[in-house]
Short mmCIF file of C-alpha atoms and ligand atoms in Angstrom, two decimals:
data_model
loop_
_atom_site.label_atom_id
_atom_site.label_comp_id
_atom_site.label_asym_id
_atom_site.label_seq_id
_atom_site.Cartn_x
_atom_site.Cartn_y
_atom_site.Cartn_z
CA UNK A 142 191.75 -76.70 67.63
CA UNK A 143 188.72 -76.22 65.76
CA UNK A 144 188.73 -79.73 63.03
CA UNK A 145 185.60 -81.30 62.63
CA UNK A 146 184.68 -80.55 66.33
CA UNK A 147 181.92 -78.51 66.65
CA UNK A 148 182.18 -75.50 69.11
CA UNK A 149 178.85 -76.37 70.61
CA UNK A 150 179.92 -80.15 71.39
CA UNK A 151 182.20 -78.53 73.88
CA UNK A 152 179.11 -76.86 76.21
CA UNK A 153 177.18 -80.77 75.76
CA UNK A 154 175.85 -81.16 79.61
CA UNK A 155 176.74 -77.24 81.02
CA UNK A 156 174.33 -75.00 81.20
CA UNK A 157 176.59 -72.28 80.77
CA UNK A 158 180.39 -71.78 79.92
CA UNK A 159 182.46 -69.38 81.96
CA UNK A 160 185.56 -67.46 80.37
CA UNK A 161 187.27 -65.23 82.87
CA UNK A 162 188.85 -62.43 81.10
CA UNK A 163 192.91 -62.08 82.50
CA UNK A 164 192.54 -58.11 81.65
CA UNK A 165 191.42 -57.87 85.02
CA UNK A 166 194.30 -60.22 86.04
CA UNK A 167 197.08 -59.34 88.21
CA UNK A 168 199.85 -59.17 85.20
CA UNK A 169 202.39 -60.11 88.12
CA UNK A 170 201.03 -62.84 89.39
CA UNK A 171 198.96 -64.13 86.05
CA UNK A 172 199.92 -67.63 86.69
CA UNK A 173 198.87 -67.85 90.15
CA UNK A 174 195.71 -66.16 89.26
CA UNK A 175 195.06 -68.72 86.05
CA UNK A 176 196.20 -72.02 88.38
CA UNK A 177 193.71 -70.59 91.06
CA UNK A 178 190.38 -71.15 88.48
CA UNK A 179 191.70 -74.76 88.02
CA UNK A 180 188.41 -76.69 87.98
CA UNK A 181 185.95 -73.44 88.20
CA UNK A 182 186.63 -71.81 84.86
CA UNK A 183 185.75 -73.49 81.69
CA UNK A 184 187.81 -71.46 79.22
CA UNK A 185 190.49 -68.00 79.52
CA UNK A 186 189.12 -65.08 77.63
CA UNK A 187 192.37 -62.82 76.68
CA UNK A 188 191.77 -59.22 75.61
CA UNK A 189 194.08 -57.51 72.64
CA UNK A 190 193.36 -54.23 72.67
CA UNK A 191 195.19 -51.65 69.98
CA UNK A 192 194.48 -48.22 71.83
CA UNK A 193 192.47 -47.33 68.47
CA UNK A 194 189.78 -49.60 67.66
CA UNK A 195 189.55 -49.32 71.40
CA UNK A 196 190.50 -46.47 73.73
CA UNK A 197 192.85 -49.09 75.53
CA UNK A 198 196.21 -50.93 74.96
CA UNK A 199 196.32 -54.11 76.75
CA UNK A 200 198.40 -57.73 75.29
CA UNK A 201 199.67 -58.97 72.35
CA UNK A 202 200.30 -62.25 70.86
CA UNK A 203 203.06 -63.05 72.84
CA UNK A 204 201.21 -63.93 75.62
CA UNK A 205 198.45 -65.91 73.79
CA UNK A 206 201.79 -67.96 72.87
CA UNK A 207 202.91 -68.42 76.37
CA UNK A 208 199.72 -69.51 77.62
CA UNK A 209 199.28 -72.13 75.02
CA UNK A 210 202.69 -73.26 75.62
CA UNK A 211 202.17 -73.47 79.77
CA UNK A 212 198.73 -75.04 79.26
CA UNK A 213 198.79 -76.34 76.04
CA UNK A 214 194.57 -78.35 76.97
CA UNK A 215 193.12 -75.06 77.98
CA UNK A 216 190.55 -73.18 75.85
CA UNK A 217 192.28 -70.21 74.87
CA UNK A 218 189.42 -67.89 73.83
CA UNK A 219 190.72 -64.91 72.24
CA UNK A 220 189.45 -61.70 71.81
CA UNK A 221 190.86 -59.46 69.19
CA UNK A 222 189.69 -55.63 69.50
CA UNK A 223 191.77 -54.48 66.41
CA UNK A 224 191.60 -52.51 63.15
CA UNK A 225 191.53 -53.42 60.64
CA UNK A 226 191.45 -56.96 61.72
CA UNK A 227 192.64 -58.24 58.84
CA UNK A 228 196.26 -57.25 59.01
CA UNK A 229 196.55 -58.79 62.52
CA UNK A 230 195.63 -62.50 61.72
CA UNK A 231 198.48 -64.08 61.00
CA UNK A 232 200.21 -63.20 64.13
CA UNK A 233 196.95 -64.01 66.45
CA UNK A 234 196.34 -67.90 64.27
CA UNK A 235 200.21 -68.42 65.47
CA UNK A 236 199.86 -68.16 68.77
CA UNK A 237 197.43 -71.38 68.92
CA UNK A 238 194.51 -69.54 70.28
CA UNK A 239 191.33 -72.29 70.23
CA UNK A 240 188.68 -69.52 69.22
CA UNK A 241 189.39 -66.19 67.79
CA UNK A 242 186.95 -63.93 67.66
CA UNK A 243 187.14 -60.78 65.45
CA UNK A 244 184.74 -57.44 65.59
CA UNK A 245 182.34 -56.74 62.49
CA UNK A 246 182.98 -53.00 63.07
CA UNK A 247 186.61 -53.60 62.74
CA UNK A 248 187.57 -56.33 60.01
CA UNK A 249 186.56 -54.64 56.20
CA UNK A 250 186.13 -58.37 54.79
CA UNK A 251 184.31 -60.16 57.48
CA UNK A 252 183.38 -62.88 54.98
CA UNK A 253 187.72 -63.33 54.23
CA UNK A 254 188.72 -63.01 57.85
CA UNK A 255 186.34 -65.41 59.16
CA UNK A 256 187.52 -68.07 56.10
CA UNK A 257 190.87 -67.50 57.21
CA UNK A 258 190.45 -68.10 60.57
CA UNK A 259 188.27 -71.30 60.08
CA UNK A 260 191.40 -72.36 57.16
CA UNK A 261 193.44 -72.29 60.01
CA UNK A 262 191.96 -74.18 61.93
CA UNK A 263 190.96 -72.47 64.58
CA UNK A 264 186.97 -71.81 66.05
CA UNK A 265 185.98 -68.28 64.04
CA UNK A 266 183.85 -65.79 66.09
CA UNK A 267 182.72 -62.42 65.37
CA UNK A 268 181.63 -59.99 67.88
CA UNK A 269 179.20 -56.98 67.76
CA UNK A 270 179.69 -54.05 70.15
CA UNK A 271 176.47 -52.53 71.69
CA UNK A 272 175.49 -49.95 69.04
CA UNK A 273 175.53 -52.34 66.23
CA UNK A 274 172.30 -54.61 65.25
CA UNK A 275 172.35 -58.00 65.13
CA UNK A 276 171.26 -57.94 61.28
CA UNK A 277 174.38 -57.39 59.58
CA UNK A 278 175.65 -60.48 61.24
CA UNK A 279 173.16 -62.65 59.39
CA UNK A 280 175.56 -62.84 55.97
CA UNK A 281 178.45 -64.73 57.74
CA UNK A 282 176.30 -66.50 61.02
CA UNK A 283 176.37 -70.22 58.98
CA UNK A 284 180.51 -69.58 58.98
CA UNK A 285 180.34 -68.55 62.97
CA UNK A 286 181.38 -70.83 65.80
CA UNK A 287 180.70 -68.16 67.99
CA UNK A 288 178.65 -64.68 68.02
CA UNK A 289 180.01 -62.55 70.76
CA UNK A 290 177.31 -59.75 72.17
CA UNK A 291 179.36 -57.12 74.20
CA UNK A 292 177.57 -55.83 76.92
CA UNK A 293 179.56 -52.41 77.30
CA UNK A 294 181.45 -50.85 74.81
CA UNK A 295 184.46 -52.58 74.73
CA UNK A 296 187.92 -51.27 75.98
CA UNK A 297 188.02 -51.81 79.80
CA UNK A 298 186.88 -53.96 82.47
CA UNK A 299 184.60 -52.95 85.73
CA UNK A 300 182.06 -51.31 83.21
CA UNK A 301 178.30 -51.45 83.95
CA UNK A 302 175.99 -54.16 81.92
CA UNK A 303 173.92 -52.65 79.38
CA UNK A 304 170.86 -54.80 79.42
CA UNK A 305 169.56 -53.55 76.50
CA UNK A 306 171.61 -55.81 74.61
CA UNK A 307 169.94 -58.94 75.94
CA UNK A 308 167.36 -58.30 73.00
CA UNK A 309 170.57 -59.06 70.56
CA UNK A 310 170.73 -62.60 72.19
CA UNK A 311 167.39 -63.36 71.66
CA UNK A 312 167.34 -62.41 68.18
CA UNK A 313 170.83 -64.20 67.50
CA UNK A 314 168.82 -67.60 69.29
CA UNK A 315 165.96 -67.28 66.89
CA UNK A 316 168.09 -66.95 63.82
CA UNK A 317 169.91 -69.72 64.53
CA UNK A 318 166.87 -72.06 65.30
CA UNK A 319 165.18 -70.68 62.52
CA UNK A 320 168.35 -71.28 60.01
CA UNK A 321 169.50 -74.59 61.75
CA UNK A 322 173.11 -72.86 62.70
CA UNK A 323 175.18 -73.98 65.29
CA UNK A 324 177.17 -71.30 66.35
CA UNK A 325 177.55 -70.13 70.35
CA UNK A 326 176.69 -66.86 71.86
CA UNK A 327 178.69 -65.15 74.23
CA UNK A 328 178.58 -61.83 76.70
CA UNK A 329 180.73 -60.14 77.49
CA UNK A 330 181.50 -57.24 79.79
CA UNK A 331 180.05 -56.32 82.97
CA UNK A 332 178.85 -59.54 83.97
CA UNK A 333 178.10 -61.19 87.20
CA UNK A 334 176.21 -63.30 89.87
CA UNK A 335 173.34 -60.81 90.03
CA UNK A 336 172.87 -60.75 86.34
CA UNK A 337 174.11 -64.03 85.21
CA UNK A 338 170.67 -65.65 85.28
CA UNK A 339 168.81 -63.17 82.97
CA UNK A 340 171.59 -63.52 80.58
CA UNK A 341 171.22 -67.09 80.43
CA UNK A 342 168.01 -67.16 80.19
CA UNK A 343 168.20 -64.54 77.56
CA UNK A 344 169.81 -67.41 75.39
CA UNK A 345 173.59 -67.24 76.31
CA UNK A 346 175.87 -70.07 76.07
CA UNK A 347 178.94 -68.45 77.47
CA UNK A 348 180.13 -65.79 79.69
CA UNK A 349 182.90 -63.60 79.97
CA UNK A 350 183.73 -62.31 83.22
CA UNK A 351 186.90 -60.27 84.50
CA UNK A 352 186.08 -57.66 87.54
CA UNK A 353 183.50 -60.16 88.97
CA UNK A 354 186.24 -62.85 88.83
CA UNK A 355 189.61 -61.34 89.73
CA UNK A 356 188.47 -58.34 91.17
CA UNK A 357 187.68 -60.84 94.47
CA UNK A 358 190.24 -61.83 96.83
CA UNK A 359 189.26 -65.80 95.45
CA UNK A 360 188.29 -66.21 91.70
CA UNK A 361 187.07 -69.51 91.83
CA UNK A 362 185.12 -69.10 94.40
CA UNK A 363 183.64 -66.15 92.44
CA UNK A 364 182.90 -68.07 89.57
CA UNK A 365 181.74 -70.84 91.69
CA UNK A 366 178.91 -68.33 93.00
CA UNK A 367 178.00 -67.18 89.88
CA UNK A 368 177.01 -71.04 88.96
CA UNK A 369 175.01 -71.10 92.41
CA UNK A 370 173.17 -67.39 91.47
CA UNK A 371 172.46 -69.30 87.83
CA UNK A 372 170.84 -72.30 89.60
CA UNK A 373 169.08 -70.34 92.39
CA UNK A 374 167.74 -68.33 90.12
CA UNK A 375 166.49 -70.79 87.77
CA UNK A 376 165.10 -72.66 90.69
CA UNK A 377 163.25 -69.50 91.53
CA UNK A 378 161.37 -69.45 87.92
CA UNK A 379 163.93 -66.80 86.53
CA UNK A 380 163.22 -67.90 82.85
CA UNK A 381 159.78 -66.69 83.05
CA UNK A 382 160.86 -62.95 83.77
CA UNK A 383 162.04 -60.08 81.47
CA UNK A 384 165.37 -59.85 80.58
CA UNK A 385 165.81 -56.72 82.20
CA UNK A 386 164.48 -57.41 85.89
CA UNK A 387 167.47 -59.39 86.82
CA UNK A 388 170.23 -57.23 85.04
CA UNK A 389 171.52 -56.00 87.79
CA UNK A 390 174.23 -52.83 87.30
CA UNK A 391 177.50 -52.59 89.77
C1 DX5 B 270 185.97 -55.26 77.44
C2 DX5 B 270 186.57 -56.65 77.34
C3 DX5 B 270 186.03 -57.55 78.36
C4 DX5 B 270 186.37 -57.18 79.78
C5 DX5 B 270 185.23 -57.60 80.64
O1 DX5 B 270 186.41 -54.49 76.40
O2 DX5 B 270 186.31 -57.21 76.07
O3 DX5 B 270 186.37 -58.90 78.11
O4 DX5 B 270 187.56 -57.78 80.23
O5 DX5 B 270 185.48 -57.16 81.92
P1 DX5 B 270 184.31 -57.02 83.01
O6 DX5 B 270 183.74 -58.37 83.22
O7 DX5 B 270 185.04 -56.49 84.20
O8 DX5 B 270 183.30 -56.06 82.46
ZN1 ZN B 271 186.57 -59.48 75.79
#
């Protein structure tokens, strides 16, 4: 729960937050697959799709309840794709997510939902898909925990990184240095360990991953090597290369 925590306290000492996104869980054996991350992952990213703010249908609150109630210390870090936002807040803030994180495209009163969310006491976070500019963010970034960047248009997993959006994170790092904001940014979709290191050193403090996580026959061990591509790559002078050169597509 959000409080008087800051969301960035919770990345202090990590160099970058992983969130493994269950939509590319095996729904039968979810629990096995969560318990298997069990000291790799640093938060679960859940996907609620509506199959019209998104070309998908995936979960619903109910199982942002069960989770919290099986793992009641983990980072839930919830990610609502659904229009008109608004009218689905008050079942998502009773599940007990820790973040929720709304779309700009999709909520008519960004300023309201992300007041309500924050009321509740939950971390707020608004997301911008890959055709939208950073700009219109800027209005609501000091009420932000979180900016999430998507880095495919959102609606299913195993989709190709569009590295174009990189240039999003960079301008979301320089408005919050230049404003003195705190908020985190996040990417999400089509991440993995051969582009994990340009999007770090792009400016991102978390990543979502699903197909690069659970589409391997040992999660943590995938996320485990995408922590090992971050470092090798950073020991090989990464951060001094474009943000393109290392964005590597499926
Ligand atoms: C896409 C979702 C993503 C998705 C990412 O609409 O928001 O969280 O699960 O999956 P990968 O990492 O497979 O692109
Ligand atoms: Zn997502």
């Amino acid at each position: 729960m959000a409080g008087s925590l800051q969301l960035k306290e919770l990345k202090a000492g990590k160099e970058m937050l992983f969130s493994p996104s269950l939509l590319s869980a095996d729904v039968l054996n979810m629990e096995r697959h969560i318990e298997s991350l069990e000291g790799e992952a640093d938060w679960l990213h859940v996907d609620i799709m509506d199959g019209h703010f998104v070309p998908n249908l995936s979960y619903g609150p109910a199982l942002v309840k069960a989770l919290r109630a099986r793992y009641p210390q983990t980072f839930l870090d919830v990610h609502i794709m659904v229009e008109p936002a608004e009218d689905f807040l008050d079942m998502f803030l009773a599940s007990a997510p820790s973040l929720l994180t709304v779309h700009l495209e999709a909520a008519g009163h960004i300023h309201r939902t992300l007041q309500k969310i924050k009321d509740a006491g939950v971390f707020a976070g608004v997301s911008i898909n890959p055709g939208t500019a950073a700009a219109p963010l800027i209005p609501v970034l000091h009420m932000a925990d979180l900016v999430l960047v998507m880095s495919v248009n959102p609606g299913y997993g195993g989709q190709s990184f569009i590295a174009e959006t990189l240039e999003k994170v960079g301008e979301l790092r320089e408005l919050r240095a230049e404003r003195g904001l705190n908020y985190l940014i996040e990417i999400d979709g089509g991440v993995n360990a051969n582009n994990i290191a340009a999007i770090h050193a792009a400016g991102c403090d978390v990543a979502v991953a699903g197909n690069a996580v659970f589409g391997k026959p040992e999660p943590s061990k995938a996320v485990r090597e995408m922590r090992i591509a971050l470092q090798r790559r950073q020991a090989d002078g990464v951060k001094g290369k474009s943000s393109g050169e290392y964005a590597g597509r499926r």
